[in-house]
Amino acid sequence: MLAKRSGAGSLSERVTFQRKDAIDDGYGNPVTGPWQDIFTEPARLQPRLGSEPVIAARLTGIQPFTLTVRSSTRTREVTPAWRIVNARSGATYNIKAITNPDERNVWLDLLVVEGEPS
């Protein structure tokens, strides 16, 4: 089994964090706008065991990843309502959970899923 790399050298991907902002529809009603790029960070994507659940009567491939980023004021604002786009491949990931594994606010691990609708 490969040893888990740590430190800045393991952050080999570039990911863009996106969120949808509520905008006014002109009649005073808030509507959800398009995805907006907020910031880009170096990250590490580690694939996890995938699955094939049935969604809308179709077998769908779901590939989860653990995404590791440095903890900062920007990354601590991220919630599961946001999404992540790989700046190199263009793959889109939905955020399922965010954890602080070392409990020292050095790294954040995000459970993200590729292959699910937004």
mmCIF file of N, CA and C in Angstrom:
data_model
loop_
_atom_site.group_PDB
_atom_site.id
_atom_site.type_symbol
_atom_site.label_atom_id
_atom_site.label_comp_id
_atom_site.label_asym_id
_atom_site.label_seq_id
_atom_site.Cartn_x
_atom_site.Cartn_y
_atom_site.Cartn_z
ATOM 1 N N MET A 1 0.846 -1.174 0.000
ATOM 2 C CA MET A 1 0.000 0.000 0.000
ATOM 3 C C MET A 1 0.890 1.236 0.000
ATOM 4 N N LEU A 2 0.511 2.230 -0.765
ATOM 5 C CA LEU A 2 1.287 3.459 -0.834
ATOM 6 C C LEU A 2 1.113 4.285 0.432
ATOM 7 N N ALA A 3 2.186 4.916 0.857
ATOM 8 C CA ALA A 3 2.120 5.796 2.024
ATOM 9 C C ALA A 3 1.447 7.105 1.629
ATOM 10 N N LYS A 4 0.677 7.667 2.532
ATOM 11 C CA LYS A 4 0.011 8.943 2.271
ATOM 12 C C LYS A 4 1.039 10.061 2.304
ATOM 13 N N ARG A 5 1.093 10.809 1.205
ATOM 14 C CA ARG A 5 1.997 11.951 1.164
ATOM 15 C C ARG A 5 1.413 13.078 1.981
ATOM 16 N N SER A 6 2.278 13.854 2.594
ATOM 17 C CA SER A 6 1.808 15.015 3.343
ATOM 18 C C SER A 6 2.646 16.222 2.956
ATOM 19 N N GLY A 7 2.173 17.400 3.309
ATOM 20 C CA GLY A 7 2.896 18.617 2.994
ATOM 21 C C GLY A 7 2.457 19.214 1.680
ATOM 22 N N ALA A 8 3.096 20.296 1.317
ATOM 23 C CA ALA A 8 2.713 21.041 0.124
ATOM 24 C C ALA A 8 2.941 20.251 -1.157
ATOM 25 N N GLY A 9 3.889 19.321 -1.173
ATOM 26 C CA GLY A 9 4.164 18.530 -2.367
ATOM 27 C C GLY A 9 3.031 17.626 -2.780
ATOM 28 N N SER A 10 2.137 17.294 -1.859
ATOM 29 C CA SER A 10 1.015 16.412 -2.188
ATOM 30 C C SER A 10 -0.152 17.176 -2.816
ATOM 31 N N LEU A 11 -0.113 18.498 -2.808
ATOM 32 C CA LEU A 11 -1.200 19.306 -3.371
ATOM 33 C C LEU A 11 -0.952 19.523 -4.859
ATOM 34 N N SER A 12 -1.185 18.485 -5.648
ATOM 35 C CA SER A 12 -0.815 18.510 -7.061
ATOM 36 C C SER A 12 -1.944 18.957 -7.989
ATOM 37 N N GLU A 13 -3.127 19.176 -7.475
ATOM 38 C CA GLU A 13 -4.255 19.618 -8.298
ATOM 39 C C GLU A 13 -4.582 21.090 -8.014
ATOM 40 N N ARG A 14 -5.274 21.724 -8.939
ATOM 41 C CA ARG A 14 -5.794 23.077 -8.743
ATOM 42 C C ARG A 14 -7.312 22.977 -8.857
ATOM 43 N N VAL A 15 -8.016 23.414 -7.816
ATOM 44 C CA VAL A 15 -9.469 23.346 -7.832
ATOM 45 C C VAL A 15 -10.058 24.735 -7.615
ATOM 46 N N THR A 16 -11.177 24.972 -8.274
ATOM 47 C CA THR A 16 -11.895 26.236 -8.140
ATOM 48 C C THR A 16 -13.161 25.988 -7.332
ATOM 49 N N PHE A 17 -13.346 26.757 -6.288
ATOM 50 C CA PHE A 17 -14.541 26.671 -5.465
ATOM 51 C C PHE A 17 -15.601 27.601 -6.045
ATOM 52 N N GLN A 18 -16.815 27.088 -6.213
ATOM 53 C CA GLN A 18 -17.910 27.866 -6.794
ATOM 54 C C GLN A 18 -19.118 27.822 -5.867
ATOM 55 N N ARG A 19 -19.929 28.873 -5.929
ATOM 56 C CA ARG A 19 -21.199 28.886 -5.199
ATOM 57 C C ARG A 19 -22.227 29.644 -6.021
ATOM 58 N N LYS A 20 -23.483 29.394 -5.703
ATOM 59 C CA LYS A 20 -24.589 30.111 -6.335
ATOM 60 C C LYS A 20 -25.048 31.198 -5.386
ATOM 61 N N ASP A 21 -25.183 32.397 -5.899
ATOM 62 C CA ASP A 21 -25.676 33.514 -5.102
ATOM 63 C C ASP A 21 -27.131 33.792 -5.466
ATOM 64 N N ALA A 22 -27.883 34.238 -4.487
ATOM 65 C CA ALA A 22 -29.269 34.629 -4.745
ATOM 66 C C ALA A 22 -29.268 36.015 -5.382
ATOM 67 N N ILE A 23 -29.985 36.151 -6.486
ATOM 68 C CA ILE A 23 -30.083 37.432 -7.175
ATOM 69 C C ILE A 23 -31.556 37.829 -7.257
ATOM 70 N N ASP A 24 -31.805 39.093 -7.473
ATOM 71 C CA ASP A 24 -33.161 39.621 -7.572
ATOM 72 C C ASP A 24 -33.665 39.409 -8.999
ATOM 73 N N ASP A 25 -34.915 38.928 -9.135
ATOM 74 C CA ASP A 25 -35.469 38.692 -10.468
ATOM 75 C C ASP A 25 -36.110 39.927 -11.084
ATOM 76 N N GLY A 26 -35.995 41.072 -10.433
ATOM 77 C CA GLY A 26 -36.581 42.299 -10.950
ATOM 78 C C GLY A 26 -37.925 42.618 -10.331
ATOM 79 N N TYR A 27 -38.513 41.639 -9.660
ATOM 80 C CA TYR A 27 -39.810 41.831 -9.004
ATOM 81 C C TYR A 27 -39.688 41.698 -7.488
ATOM 82 N N GLY A 28 -38.467 41.702 -6.975
ATOM 83 C CA GLY A 28 -38.233 41.601 -5.543
ATOM 84 C C GLY A 28 -38.136 40.186 -5.026
ATOM 85 N N ASN A 29 -38.145 39.202 -5.916
ATOM 86 C CA ASN A 29 -38.061 37.804 -5.507
ATOM 87 C C ASN A 29 -36.630 37.304 -5.665
ATOM 88 N N PRO A 30 -36.074 36.664 -4.658
ATOM 89 C CA PRO A 30 -34.733 36.096 -4.825
ATOM 90 C C PRO A 30 -34.786 34.809 -5.638
ATOM 91 N N VAL A 31 -33.918 34.703 -6.613
ATOM 92 C CA VAL A 31 -33.782 33.479 -7.409
ATOM 93 C C VAL A 31 -32.320 33.073 -7.388
ATOM 94 N N THR A 32 -32.071 31.795 -7.609
ATOM 95 C CA THR A 32 -30.704 31.295 -7.606
ATOM 96 C C THR A 32 -30.045 31.621 -8.929
ATOM 97 N N GLY A 33 -28.888 32.241 -8.840
ATOM 98 C CA GLY A 33 -28.148 32.617 -10.032
ATOM 99 C C GLY A 33 -27.245 31.495 -10.509
ATOM 100 N N PRO A 34 -26.437 31.760 -11.517
ATOM 101 C CA PRO A 34 -25.503 30.746 -12.018
ATOM 102 C C PRO A 34 -24.336 30.551 -11.044
ATOM 103 N N TRP A 35 -23.575 29.487 -11.246
ATOM 104 C CA TRP A 35 -22.397 29.221 -10.419
ATOM 105 C C TRP A 35 -21.362 30.318 -10.644
ATOM 106 N N GLN A 36 -20.809 30.848 -9.563
ATOM 107 C CA GLN A 36 -19.797 31.900 -9.605
ATOM 108 C C GLN A 36 -18.484 31.353 -9.070
ATOM 109 N N ASP A 37 -17.372 31.602 -9.778
ATOM 110 C CA ASP A 37 -16.049 31.239 -9.264
ATOM 111 C C ASP A 37 -15.720 32.161 -8.095
ATOM 112 N N ILE A 38 -15.341 31.582 -6.947
ATOM 113 C CA ILE A 38 -15.019 32.367 -5.765
ATOM 114 C C ILE A 38 -13.505 32.447 -5.581
ATOM 115 N N PHE A 39 -12.825 31.287 -5.563
ATOM 116 C CA PHE A 39 -11.364 31.286 -5.452
ATOM 117 C C PHE A 39 -10.828 29.938 -5.922
ATOM 118 N N THR A 40 -9.516 29.902 -6.200
ATOM 119 C CA THR A 40 -8.839 28.684 -6.640
ATOM 120 C C THR A 40 -7.741 28.350 -5.638
ATOM 121 N N GLU A 41 -7.624 27.066 -5.306
ATOM 122 C CA GLU A 41 -6.652 26.601 -4.309
ATOM 123 C C GLU A 41 -5.942 25.352 -4.822
ATOM 124 N N PRO A 42 -4.704 25.134 -4.378
ATOM 125 C CA PRO A 42 -4.072 23.837 -4.624
ATOM 126 C C PRO A 42 -4.714 22.786 -3.729
ATOM 127 N N ALA A 43 -4.822 21.561 -4.222
ATOM 128 C CA ALA A 43 -5.511 20.512 -3.473
ATOM 129 C C ALA A 43 -4.943 19.142 -3.822
ATOM 130 N N ARG A 44 -5.319 18.165 -3.018
ATOM 131 C CA ARG A 44 -4.976 16.765 -3.266
ATOM 132 C C ARG A 44 -6.274 15.994 -3.406
ATOM 133 N N LEU A 45 -6.437 15.259 -4.495
ATOM 134 C CA LEU A 45 -7.610 14.422 -4.722
ATOM 135 C C LEU A 45 -7.212 12.970 -4.536
ATOM 136 N N GLN A 46 -7.852 12.302 -3.593
ATOM 137 C CA GLN A 46 -7.577 10.894 -3.342
ATOM 138 C C GLN A 46 -8.858 10.106 -3.593
ATOM 139 N N PRO A 47 -8.871 9.220 -4.596
ATOM 140 C CA PRO A 47 -10.096 8.470 -4.881
ATOM 141 C C PRO A 47 -10.436 7.502 -3.754
ATOM 142 N N ARG A 48 -11.735 7.310 -3.552
ATOM 143 C CA ARG A 48 -12.240 6.357 -2.572
ATOM 144 C C ARG A 48 -12.991 5.274 -3.329
ATOM 145 N N LEU A 49 -13.504 4.294 -2.630
ATOM 146 C CA LEU A 49 -14.252 3.214 -3.252
ATOM 147 C C LEU A 49 -15.558 3.754 -3.821
ATOM 148 N N GLY A 50 -15.789 3.557 -5.113
ATOM 149 C CA GLY A 50 -16.984 4.058 -5.782
ATOM 150 C C GLY A 50 -18.178 3.145 -5.597
ATOM 151 N N SER A 51 -19.318 3.577 -6.144
ATOM 152 C CA SER A 51 -20.539 2.780 -6.063
ATOM 153 C C SER A 51 -21.386 3.033 -7.299
ATOM 154 N N GLU A 52 -22.437 2.228 -7.449
ATOM 155 C CA GLU A 52 -23.354 2.378 -8.571
ATOM 156 C C GLU A 52 -24.790 2.350 -8.061
ATOM 157 N N PRO A 53 -25.269 3.441 -7.455
ATOM 158 C CA PRO A 53 -26.653 3.446 -6.975
ATOM 159 C C PRO A 53 -27.641 3.643 -8.127
ATOM 160 N N VAL A 54 -28.875 3.285 -7.858
ATOM 161 C CA VAL A 54 -29.944 3.497 -8.836
ATOM 162 C C VAL A 54 -30.580 4.853 -8.540
ATOM 163 N N ILE A 55 -30.479 5.775 -9.490
ATOM 164 C CA ILE A 55 -31.063 7.108 -9.365
ATOM 165 C C ILE A 55 -31.987 7.311 -10.554
ATOM 166 N N ALA A 56 -33.239 7.627 -10.267
ATOM 167 C CA ALA A 56 -34.260 7.840 -11.302
ATOM 168 C C ALA A 56 -34.361 6.618 -12.214
ATOM 169 N N ALA A 57 -34.392 5.432 -11.603
ATOM 170 C CA ALA A 57 -34.557 4.158 -12.301
ATOM 171 C C ALA A 57 -33.408 3.856 -13.269
ATOM 172 N N ARG A 58 -32.254 4.465 -13.042
ATOM 173 C CA ARG A 58 -31.079 4.198 -13.881
ATOM 174 C C ARG A 58 -29.883 3.905 -13.001
ATOM 175 N N LEU A 59 -29.058 2.967 -13.415
ATOM 176 C CA LEU A 59 -27.833 2.669 -12.694
ATOM 177 C C LEU A 59 -26.830 3.777 -12.986
ATOM 178 N N THR A 60 -26.325 4.418 -11.941
ATOM 179 C CA THR A 60 -25.465 5.586 -12.090
ATOM 180 C C THR A 60 -24.153 5.353 -11.362
ATOM 181 N N GLY A 61 -23.033 5.636 -12.019
ATOM 182 C CA GLY A 61 -21.719 5.495 -11.390
ATOM 183 C C GLY A 61 -21.378 6.714 -10.560
ATOM 184 N N ILE A 62 -21.062 6.507 -9.294
ATOM 185 C CA ILE A 62 -20.706 7.583 -8.379
ATOM 186 C C ILE A 62 -19.264 7.348 -7.933
ATOM 187 N N GLN A 63 -18.405 8.334 -8.092
ATOM 188 C CA GLN A 63 -17.012 8.213 -7.665
ATOM 189 C C GLN A 63 -16.723 9.245 -6.589
ATOM 190 N N PRO A 64 -16.597 8.812 -5.317
ATOM 191 C CA PRO A 64 -16.241 9.759 -4.252
ATOM 192 C C PRO A 64 -14.728 9.962 -4.176
ATOM 193 N N PHE A 65 -14.335 11.136 -3.701
ATOM 194 C CA PHE A 65 -12.939 11.485 -3.494
ATOM 195 C C PHE A 65 -12.807 12.162 -2.140
ATOM 196 N N THR A 66 -11.618 12.085 -1.565
ATOM 197 C CA THR A 66 -11.271 12.928 -0.427
ATOM 198 C C THR A 66 -10.395 14.043 -0.980
ATOM 199 N N LEU A 67 -10.841 15.274 -0.847
ATOM 200 C CA LEU A 67 -10.113 16.434 -1.333
ATOM 201 C C LEU A 67 -9.489 17.124 -0.125
ATOM 202 N N THR A 68 -8.182 17.279 -0.124
ATOM 203 C CA THR A 68 -7.472 17.910 0.985
ATOM 204 C C THR A 68 -6.952 19.263 0.545
ATOM 205 N N VAL A 69 -7.265 20.293 1.339
ATOM 206 C CA VAL A 69 -6.781 21.653 1.097
ATOM 207 C C VAL A 69 -6.236 22.222 2.399
ATOM 208 N N ARG A 70 -5.424 23.259 2.273
ATOM 209 C CA ARG A 70 -4.958 23.955 3.473
ATOM 210 C C ARG A 70 -6.125 24.702 4.103
ATOM 211 N N SER A 71 -6.159 24.721 5.413
ATOM 212 C CA SER A 71 -7.182 25.471 6.119
ATOM 213 C C SER A 71 -6.806 26.947 6.109
ATOM 214 N N SER A 72 -7.750 27.786 5.690
ATOM 215 C CA SER A 72 -7.547 29.232 5.669
ATOM 216 C C SER A 72 -8.906 29.885 5.891
ATOM 217 N N THR A 73 -8.928 31.193 5.990
ATOM 218 C CA THR A 73 -10.218 31.867 6.176
ATOM 219 C C THR A 73 -11.134 31.622 4.981
ATOM 220 N N ARG A 74 -10.574 31.515 3.780
ATOM 221 C CA ARG A 74 -11.385 31.256 2.594
ATOM 222 C C ARG A 74 -11.952 29.846 2.597
ATOM 223 N N THR A 75 -11.096 28.853 2.850
ATOM 224 C CA THR A 75 -11.566 27.471 2.780
ATOM 225 C C THR A 75 -12.489 27.109 3.933
ATOM 226 N N ARG A 76 -12.376 27.786 5.079
ATOM 227 C CA ARG A 76 -13.285 27.504 6.198
ATOM 228 C C ARG A 76 -14.679 28.061 5.963
ATOM 229 N N GLU A 77 -14.857 28.950 4.975
ATOM 230 C CA GLU A 77 -16.178 29.472 4.629
ATOM 231 C C GLU A 77 -16.966 28.527 3.726
ATOM 232 N N VAL A 78 -16.317 27.530 3.153
ATOM 233 C CA VAL A 78 -16.958 26.617 2.214
ATOM 234 C C VAL A 78 -17.987 25.753 2.948
ATOM 235 N N THR A 79 -19.139 25.555 2.316
ATOM 236 C CA THR A 79 -20.193 24.699 2.860
ATOM 237 C C THR A 79 -20.570 23.657 1.810
ATOM 238 N N PRO A 80 -21.360 22.639 2.179
ATOM 239 C CA PRO A 80 -21.811 21.665 1.178
ATOM 240 C C PRO A 80 -22.710 22.246 0.090
ATOM 241 N N ALA A 81 -23.165 23.484 0.218
ATOM 242 C CA ALA A 81 -23.953 24.120 -0.842
ATOM 243 C C ALA A 81 -23.068 24.558 -2.010
ATOM 244 N N TRP A 82 -21.748 24.593 -1.814
ATOM 245 C CA TRP A 82 -20.812 24.969 -2.862
ATOM 246 C C TRP A 82 -20.499 23.743 -3.711
ATOM 247 N N ARG A 83 -19.732 23.963 -4.777
ATOM 248 C CA ARG A 83 -19.200 22.851 -5.564
ATOM 249 C C ARG A 83 -17.768 23.172 -5.952
ATOM 250 N N ILE A 84 -17.080 22.173 -6.464
ATOM 251 C CA ILE A 84 -15.662 22.302 -6.816
ATOM 252 C C ILE A 84 -15.487 21.871 -8.265
ATOM 253 N N VAL A 85 -14.670 22.617 -8.994
ATOM 254 C CA VAL A 85 -14.332 22.278 -10.373
ATOM 255 C C VAL A 85 -12.822 22.113 -10.452
ATOM 256 N N ASN A 86 -12.374 20.983 -10.988
ATOM 257 C CA ASN A 86 -10.950 20.755 -11.189
ATOM 258 C C ASN A 86 -10.489 21.674 -12.312
ATOM 259 N N ALA A 87 -9.557 22.575 -12.020
ATOM 260 C CA ALA A 87 -9.114 23.564 -12.998
ATOM 261 C C ALA A 87 -8.371 22.929 -14.166
ATOM 262 N N ARG A 88 -7.819 21.752 -13.983
ATOM 263 C CA ARG A 88 -7.066 21.104 -15.066
ATOM 264 C C ARG A 88 -7.956 20.234 -15.940
ATOM 265 N N SER A 89 -8.776 19.391 -15.331
ATOM 266 C CA SER A 89 -9.582 18.442 -16.106
ATOM 267 C C SER A 89 -10.988 18.946 -16.398
ATOM 268 N N GLY A 90 -11.486 19.913 -15.626
ATOM 269 C CA GLY A 90 -12.839 20.405 -15.808
ATOM 270 C C GLY A 90 -13.899 19.568 -15.104
ATOM 271 N N ALA A 91 -13.493 18.524 -14.378
ATOM 272 C CA ALA A 91 -14.445 17.672 -13.662
ATOM 273 C C ALA A 91 -15.109 18.465 -12.536
ATOM 274 N N THR A 92 -16.390 18.205 -12.322
ATOM 275 C CA THR A 92 -17.166 18.896 -11.303
ATOM 276 C C THR A 92 -17.457 17.949 -10.149
ATOM 277 N N TYR A 93 -17.291 18.448 -8.921
ATOM 278 C CA TYR A 93 -17.486 17.645 -7.720
ATOM 279 C C TYR A 93 -18.475 18.341 -6.791
ATOM 280 N N ASN A 94 -19.426 17.580 -6.259
ATOM 281 C CA ASN A 94 -20.340 18.084 -5.245
ATOM 282 C C ASN A 94 -19.750 17.797 -3.872
ATOM 283 N N ILE A 95 -19.869 18.742 -2.960
ATOM 284 C CA ILE A 95 -19.322 18.592 -1.608
ATOM 285 C C ILE A 95 -20.373 17.921 -0.734
ATOM 286 N N LYS A 96 -19.983 16.840 -0.062
ATOM 287 C CA LYS A 96 -20.885 16.119 0.832
ATOM 288 C C LYS A 96 -20.612 16.433 2.301
ATOM 289 N N ALA A 97 -19.334 16.515 2.684
ATOM 290 C CA ALA A 97 -18.980 16.758 4.084
ATOM 291 C C ALA A 97 -17.621 17.423 4.150
ATOM 292 N N ILE A 98 -17.397 18.203 5.223
ATOM 293 C CA ILE A 98 -16.131 18.898 5.449
ATOM 294 C C ILE A 98 -15.672 18.571 6.856
ATOM 295 N N THR A 99 -14.419 18.105 6.982
ATOM 296 C CA THR A 99 -13.885 17.762 8.301
ATOM 297 C C THR A 99 -12.525 18.408 8.508
ATOM 298 N N ASN A 100 -12.156 18.545 9.769
ATOM 299 C CA ASN A 100 -10.856 19.051 10.183
ATOM 300 C C ASN A 100 -10.139 17.874 10.850
ATOM 301 N N PRO A 101 -9.435 17.026 10.061
ATOM 302 C CA PRO A 101 -8.949 15.747 10.593
ATOM 303 C C PRO A 101 -7.889 15.860 11.687
ATOM 304 N N ASP A 102 -7.033 16.857 11.634
ATOM 305 C CA ASP A 102 -5.978 16.961 12.649
ATOM 306 C C ASP A 102 -6.397 17.812 13.840
ATOM 307 N N GLU A 103 -7.581 18.440 13.751
ATOM 308 C CA GLU A 103 -8.136 19.292 14.805
ATOM 309 C C GLU A 103 -7.197 20.427 15.220
ATOM 310 N N ARG A 104 -6.312 20.817 14.310
ATOM 311 C CA ARG A 104 -5.395 21.935 14.571
ATOM 312 C C ARG A 104 -5.559 23.036 13.537
ATOM 313 N N ASN A 105 -6.569 22.898 12.666
ATOM 314 C CA ASN A 105 -6.829 23.872 11.615
ATOM 315 C C ASN A 105 -5.665 24.047 10.650
ATOM 316 N N VAL A 106 -4.995 22.939 10.323
ATOM 317 C CA VAL A 106 -3.933 22.986 9.329
ATOM 318 C C VAL A 106 -4.472 22.534 7.979
ATOM 319 N N TRP A 107 -5.233 21.435 7.959
ATOM 320 C CA TRP A 107 -5.784 20.868 6.735
ATOM 321 C C TRP A 107 -7.288 20.703 6.885
ATOM 322 N N LEU A 108 -7.999 20.752 5.762
ATOM 323 C CA LEU A 108 -9.412 20.403 5.709
ATOM 324 C C LEU A 108 -9.573 19.262 4.721
ATOM 325 N N ASP A 109 -10.334 18.247 5.096
ATOM 326 C CA ASP A 109 -10.687 17.153 4.199
ATOM 327 C C ASP A 109 -12.142 17.328 3.794
ATOM 328 N N LEU A 110 -12.394 17.300 2.501
ATOM 329 C CA LEU A 110 -13.745 17.419 1.980
ATOM 330 C C LEU A 110 -14.101 16.119 1.284
ATOM 331 N N LEU A 111 -15.224 15.526 1.659
ATOM 332 C CA LEU A 111 -15.737 14.371 0.944
ATOM 333 C C LEU A 111 -16.510 14.924 -0.245
ATOM 334 N N VAL A 112 -16.020 14.658 -1.447
ATOM 335 C CA VAL A 112 -16.645 15.169 -2.661
ATOM 336 C C VAL A 112 -17.016 13.998 -3.554
ATOM 337 N N VAL A 113 -18.027 14.215 -4.419
ATOM 338 C CA VAL A 113 -18.524 13.153 -5.278
ATOM 339 C C VAL A 113 -18.561 13.664 -6.700
ATOM 340 N N GLU A 114 -17.994 12.864 -7.595
ATOM 341 C CA GLU A 114 -18.070 13.152 -9.030
ATOM 342 C C GLU A 114 -19.124 12.233 -9.628
ATOM 343 N N GLY A 115 -19.953 12.757 -10.483
ATOM 344 C CA GLY A 115 -20.942 11.930 -11.151
ATOM 345 C C GLY A 115 -22.338 12.092 -10.636
ATOM 346 N N GLU A 116 -22.581 13.058 -9.748
ATOM 347 C CA GLU A 116 -23.924 13.344 -9.274
ATOM 348 C C GLU A 116 -24.381 14.669 -9.855
ATOM 349 N N PRO A 117 -25.669 14.810 -10.125
ATOM 350 C CA PRO A 117 -26.155 16.104 -10.600
ATOM 351 C C PRO A 117 -26.072 17.152 -9.497
ATOM 352 N N SER A 118 -25.894 18.408 -9.874
ATOM 353 C CA SER A 118 -25.777 19.498 -8.906
ATOM 354 C C SER A 118 -27.111 19.833 -8.288
#
